[in-house]
XYZ file of C-alpha atoms in Angstrom:
339
model
C -47.119 4.795 31.214
C -45.199 7.557 32.988
C -43.462 10.152 30.946
C -39.747 9.705 30.383
C -37.527 12.446 31.810
C -33.816 13.166 31.554
C -33.527 12.078 35.196
C -35.490 8.878 34.943
C -33.594 7.806 31.792
C -30.199 8.470 33.398
C -31.188 6.374 36.378
C -32.389 3.544 34.072
C -29.168 3.549 32.165
C -26.951 4.072 35.213
C -25.260 7.206 33.988
C -25.477 10.920 34.980
C -27.895 13.377 33.584
C -24.996 15.322 32.196
C -23.962 12.309 30.120
C -27.410 12.090 28.541
C -27.594 15.780 27.947
C -24.167 15.747 26.361
C -25.107 12.854 24.010
C -27.995 14.987 22.564
C -26.623 18.517 22.767
C -22.841 18.513 23.126
C -21.518 15.474 21.283
C -17.903 16.828 21.384
C -18.002 16.087 25.162
C -18.225 12.277 24.599
C -16.439 9.704 22.618
C -18.079 8.575 19.480
C -18.702 4.990 20.842
C -20.198 6.170 24.155
C -22.440 8.656 22.458
C -23.753 6.119 19.956
C -24.359 3.686 22.837
C -26.238 6.306 24.873
C -28.452 7.472 21.916
C -29.224 3.735 20.965
C -30.201 2.970 24.477
C -32.420 6.006 24.703
C -34.076 5.223 21.385
C -34.908 1.680 22.691
C -36.605 3.360 25.723
C -38.548 5.815 23.549
C -36.586 8.810 24.808
C -35.584 11.282 22.086
C -33.973 14.139 24.039
C -34.525 16.807 26.676
C -37.824 18.636 26.626
C -37.362 21.417 24.153
C -39.922 23.747 25.728
C -38.280 23.495 29.141
C -34.888 23.763 27.510
C -35.997 26.993 25.809
C -37.174 28.474 29.061
C -33.763 27.634 30.746
C -31.553 28.941 27.966
C -33.702 31.730 26.496
C -33.372 30.266 23.001
C -35.295 27.669 21.099
C -33.196 27.577 18.012
C -36.359 28.195 15.957
C -36.924 31.193 13.712
C -40.448 31.951 12.516
C -40.970 33.210 8.975
C -44.242 35.038 8.705
C -45.452 34.895 5.200
C -47.514 37.624 3.613
C -50.447 35.290 2.797
C -51.767 31.834 3.400
C -49.283 28.964 3.540
C -51.101 27.226 0.575
C -50.590 30.191 -1.639
C -47.072 31.146 -0.549
C -45.490 27.737 -0.845
C -46.710 27.464 -4.415
C -45.391 30.927 -5.406
C -42.016 30.606 -7.213
C -40.671 33.866 -5.681
C -41.572 32.889 -2.165
C -40.168 29.378 -2.777
C -36.787 30.911 -3.888
C -36.761 33.104 -0.832
C -37.461 30.181 1.463
C -34.703 28.131 -0.107
C -32.206 30.884 0.742
C -33.669 31.085 4.302
C -33.477 27.296 5.008
C -30.029 27.110 3.472
C -28.658 29.784 5.808
C -30.577 28.483 8.941
C -29.233 24.958 8.352
C -25.671 26.324 8.155
C -26.210 27.735 11.631
C -28.000 24.551 12.788
C -31.186 26.485 13.386
C -34.803 25.508 12.502
C -37.660 27.073 10.540
C -41.245 27.545 11.478
C -43.640 28.919 8.755
C -46.534 31.123 9.835
C -49.442 32.318 7.737
C -49.881 35.985 7.245
C -53.669 35.389 7.326
C -53.510 34.087 10.977
C -55.292 35.952 13.704
C -52.412 36.451 16.106
C -48.854 35.480 17.040
C -49.737 34.046 20.475
C -49.637 30.474 19.399
C -45.971 30.601 18.532
C -44.416 33.631 20.213
C -43.132 31.790 23.186
C -41.543 29.054 21.179
C -39.405 30.962 18.651
C -36.343 33.204 18.946
C -37.828 35.861 16.680
C -39.601 36.681 13.450
C -38.554 37.230 9.842
C -41.642 38.798 8.227
C -41.696 38.243 4.434
C -43.938 40.915 2.959
C -46.703 42.901 4.674
C -49.024 40.270 6.137
C -52.544 40.048 4.805
C -53.856 40.429 8.372
C -52.586 43.924 9.110
C -53.225 43.247 12.833
C -50.133 41.241 12.866
C -48.059 44.300 12.020
C -49.156 45.866 15.354
C -48.271 42.721 17.271
C -44.787 42.574 15.539
C -44.305 46.217 16.527
C -44.987 45.384 20.212
C -43.101 42.057 20.222
C -40.156 41.793 22.605
C -38.555 39.272 20.257
C -36.261 40.213 17.417
C -38.200 41.065 14.250
C -36.702 41.607 10.812
C -38.918 42.660 7.801
C -38.371 41.713 4.118
C -40.065 43.638 1.329
C -41.624 46.136 3.638
C -40.543 48.401 6.531
C -41.599 48.416 10.128
C -40.546 51.548 12.171
C -37.682 50.685 14.599
C -36.976 47.191 13.153
C -34.194 46.118 10.814
C -35.237 45.316 7.183
C -33.932 43.661 4.008
C -35.233 45.025 0.704
C -34.417 46.019 -2.854
C -35.224 49.543 -4.023
C -38.572 48.618 -5.580
C -39.410 52.026 -6.687
C -36.152 52.577 -8.494
C -36.219 49.072 -10.097
C -39.741 49.659 -11.356
C -38.849 53.098 -12.728
C -35.809 51.689 -14.582
C -37.731 48.781 -16.000
C -40.489 51.010 -17.286
C -38.215 53.777 -18.604
C -36.334 51.077 -20.591
C -39.332 50.253 -22.708
C -41.606 53.285 -22.770
C -42.005 55.557 -25.806
C -43.834 58.976 -25.912
C -46.687 57.497 -28.076
C -47.475 54.550 -25.893
C -50.682 53.538 -24.252
C -49.825 51.920 -20.880
C -51.635 49.468 -18.699
C -50.411 48.407 -15.284
C -51.271 45.078 -13.777
C -50.776 45.576 -10.029
C -50.672 43.268 -7.181
C -52.785 43.824 -3.991
C -53.215 47.537 -4.594
C -56.702 47.603 -2.997
C -58.717 45.493 -0.625
C -60.645 43.442 -3.094
C -60.855 39.647 -3.707
C -61.030 39.800 -7.517
C -59.174 41.221 -10.457
C -60.627 44.611 -11.233
C -59.738 48.146 -12.219
C -58.665 50.265 -9.261
C -60.716 53.311 -10.336
C -61.730 55.218 -7.126
C -61.228 52.432 -4.603
C -58.938 53.410 -1.691
C -55.486 52.076 -1.895
C -54.549 49.175 0.433
C -51.717 49.572 2.961
C -50.032 52.293 0.937
C -47.091 52.838 3.316
C -45.610 49.408 3.728
C -46.582 47.576 0.484
C -43.958 46.986 -2.135
C -46.675 47.045 -4.773
C -47.179 50.733 -4.155
C -43.490 51.417 -4.329
C -43.390 49.722 -7.757
C -46.445 51.734 -8.827
C -44.583 54.931 -7.770
C -41.661 53.909 -9.960
C -43.893 53.110 -13.004
C -45.721 56.457 -12.581
C -42.457 58.334 -12.363
C -41.156 56.769 -15.591
C -44.414 57.609 -17.324
C -44.341 61.260 -16.183
C -40.742 61.470 -17.537
C -42.021 60.156 -20.850
C -45.023 62.652 -20.781
C -47.469 59.720 -20.557
C -50.692 59.654 -18.558
C -52.248 56.576 -17.006
C -56.034 56.361 -17.507
C -57.843 55.049 -14.487
C -59.294 51.967 -16.279
C -55.769 50.992 -17.293
C -54.614 50.407 -13.715
C -55.599 47.019 -12.465
C -55.559 45.220 -9.042
C -54.884 41.509 -8.878
C -55.444 39.874 -5.400
C -52.764 37.163 -5.992
C -49.778 36.634 -8.316
C -50.964 33.667 -10.412
C -51.849 32.581 -13.908
C -55.693 32.728 -13.335
C -55.814 36.392 -12.149
C -53.156 37.425 -14.693
C -55.156 36.042 -17.585
C -58.444 37.649 -16.415
C -56.827 41.004 -15.986
C -54.891 40.722 -19.397
C -57.995 39.757 -21.225
C -59.804 42.773 -19.870
C -57.113 45.352 -20.528
C -56.351 44.054 -24.004
C -60.008 44.696 -24.858
C -59.782 48.354 -23.977
C -59.756 51.038 -26.616
C -57.149 52.119 -27.443
C -55.528 48.806 -26.758
C -52.354 49.110 -24.613
C -49.010 48.940 -26.338
C -47.157 48.322 -23.004
C -48.040 46.195 -20.045
C -46.148 46.879 -16.835
C -46.714 43.926 -14.608
C -45.773 43.642 -10.892
C -44.693 39.972 -10.993
C -43.277 37.618 -13.613
C -46.229 35.230 -13.221
C -48.676 38.031 -14.119
C -46.501 39.031 -17.064
C -46.157 35.482 -18.451
C -49.996 35.012 -18.150
C -50.478 38.273 -19.983
C -48.157 37.239 -22.754
C -49.962 33.974 -23.236
C -53.272 35.751 -23.494
C -51.886 38.363 -25.970
C -50.346 35.585 -28.182
C -53.544 33.652 -28.186
C -55.320 36.665 -29.473
C -52.784 37.033 -32.261
C -51.091 40.125 -30.783
C -47.418 40.235 -31.741
C -44.885 40.734 -29.012
C -42.992 42.999 -29.000
C -44.198 44.675 -32.255
C -47.714 45.364 -31.146
C -47.317 44.871 -27.307
C -44.306 45.227 -24.980
C -44.426 43.388 -21.620
C -42.294 43.961 -18.554
C -42.341 41.736 -15.442
C -40.757 41.880 -12.025
C -39.038 39.284 -9.890
C -36.687 37.087 -11.918
C -38.078 33.536 -11.937
C -36.547 30.752 -13.951
C -39.607 30.217 -16.131
C -38.968 33.591 -17.796
C -35.796 32.121 -19.290
C -37.653 29.115 -20.728
C -40.643 31.030 -22.175
C -40.659 32.404 -25.723
C -40.519 35.319 -26.143
C -38.208 35.704 -23.141
C -39.466 38.233 -20.589
C -37.905 41.583 -19.783
C -37.882 41.772 -16.053
C -36.202 42.935 -12.707
C -34.149 40.094 -11.255
C -34.069 40.423 -7.469
C -32.359 37.137 -6.637
C -34.851 35.998 -3.960
C -32.720 32.992 -2.664
C -29.849 35.437 -1.968
C -32.411 37.671 -0.257
C -33.482 34.837 1.970
C -29.940 34.162 2.989
C -29.252 37.877 3.547
C -32.351 38.119 5.755
C -31.137 35.230 8.086
C -27.684 36.712 8.318
C -29.150 40.169 9.207
C -31.443 38.565 11.754
C -28.636 36.730 13.408
C -26.228 39.668 13.351
C -28.056 41.891 15.716
C -27.481 44.749 13.416
C -30.621 47.009 13.155
C -29.592 49.021 10.090
C -31.700 48.613 6.990
C -30.130 46.729 4.007
C -30.769 47.375 0.307
C -29.709 44.420 -1.841
C -28.668 44.656 -5.471
C -30.994 43.759 -8.404
C -30.567 43.639 -12.253
C -32.749 44.804 -15.071
C -32.533 42.111 -17.855
C -34.182 42.992 -21.118
C -35.556 40.057 -23.018
C -37.525 39.594 -26.251
C -40.789 40.851 -24.843
C -39.653 44.479 -25.111
């Protein structure tokens, strides 16, 4: 069976190619009745519109924006912070009648999609750092979220300042502090950082949060012992529980846990409560992100709310605006029962 084309369908229906094109792409150019008649006839033939790839080549626009996630699709779509961000992205794209393509930050290269999208919104530094170099060279519009790429627009919060404020709000000069960090080094398991080289120190928001925690500790004249700084490869309950169990077994036991995500913080609180450790009397816990589960959990978690859905909407607006200036979005420090 020969492939249906705009020209062949127009000939079969006895109308012009412009009429068919208008029915799919410019409905205001036809009466409602004529458009419905044309679309119904096309559907019966098995024709569902002009070839999008060819249309993209002609117009220079596909109407598709790629969001490059920092990690695998499986991990990112299950993460509540990423889900909130993507909700904001899709809401704003739909408002502009644009489409979304999700791309894994673990993929080898961008060649498979580069010709078919109008540009890239990169959400977090991709796990495959080679993608950063490809984004730097890309002729398409590139906007980064939660990290910076020289010469490209970005949408962030001030992670260093937010972490500093959250730590300073709970620290006392007599505290023993442990930090449960996220992707601080290149390691597949939860472990203390110790002497391992730091991973992607320049672009990672985890390192900006670490800078904020350390600044607050220095202001309180506190020192972080090397075995009290932990790396978690992913923000989830499993790795959070493993790290919390290990640091709570240290002597002296920490009196404060500074956690780089709410999921890590909630996992740490569950472990501490199971061990009979009282929160906040014996242990104070601070998270980062602002996910809904923190409001339902008891004790409620002290955390930085960064409003990820609003960040997703802001990222799309900045991408579409053509403005290349960096944007810093607002956040809130909300102190709960955990501190």
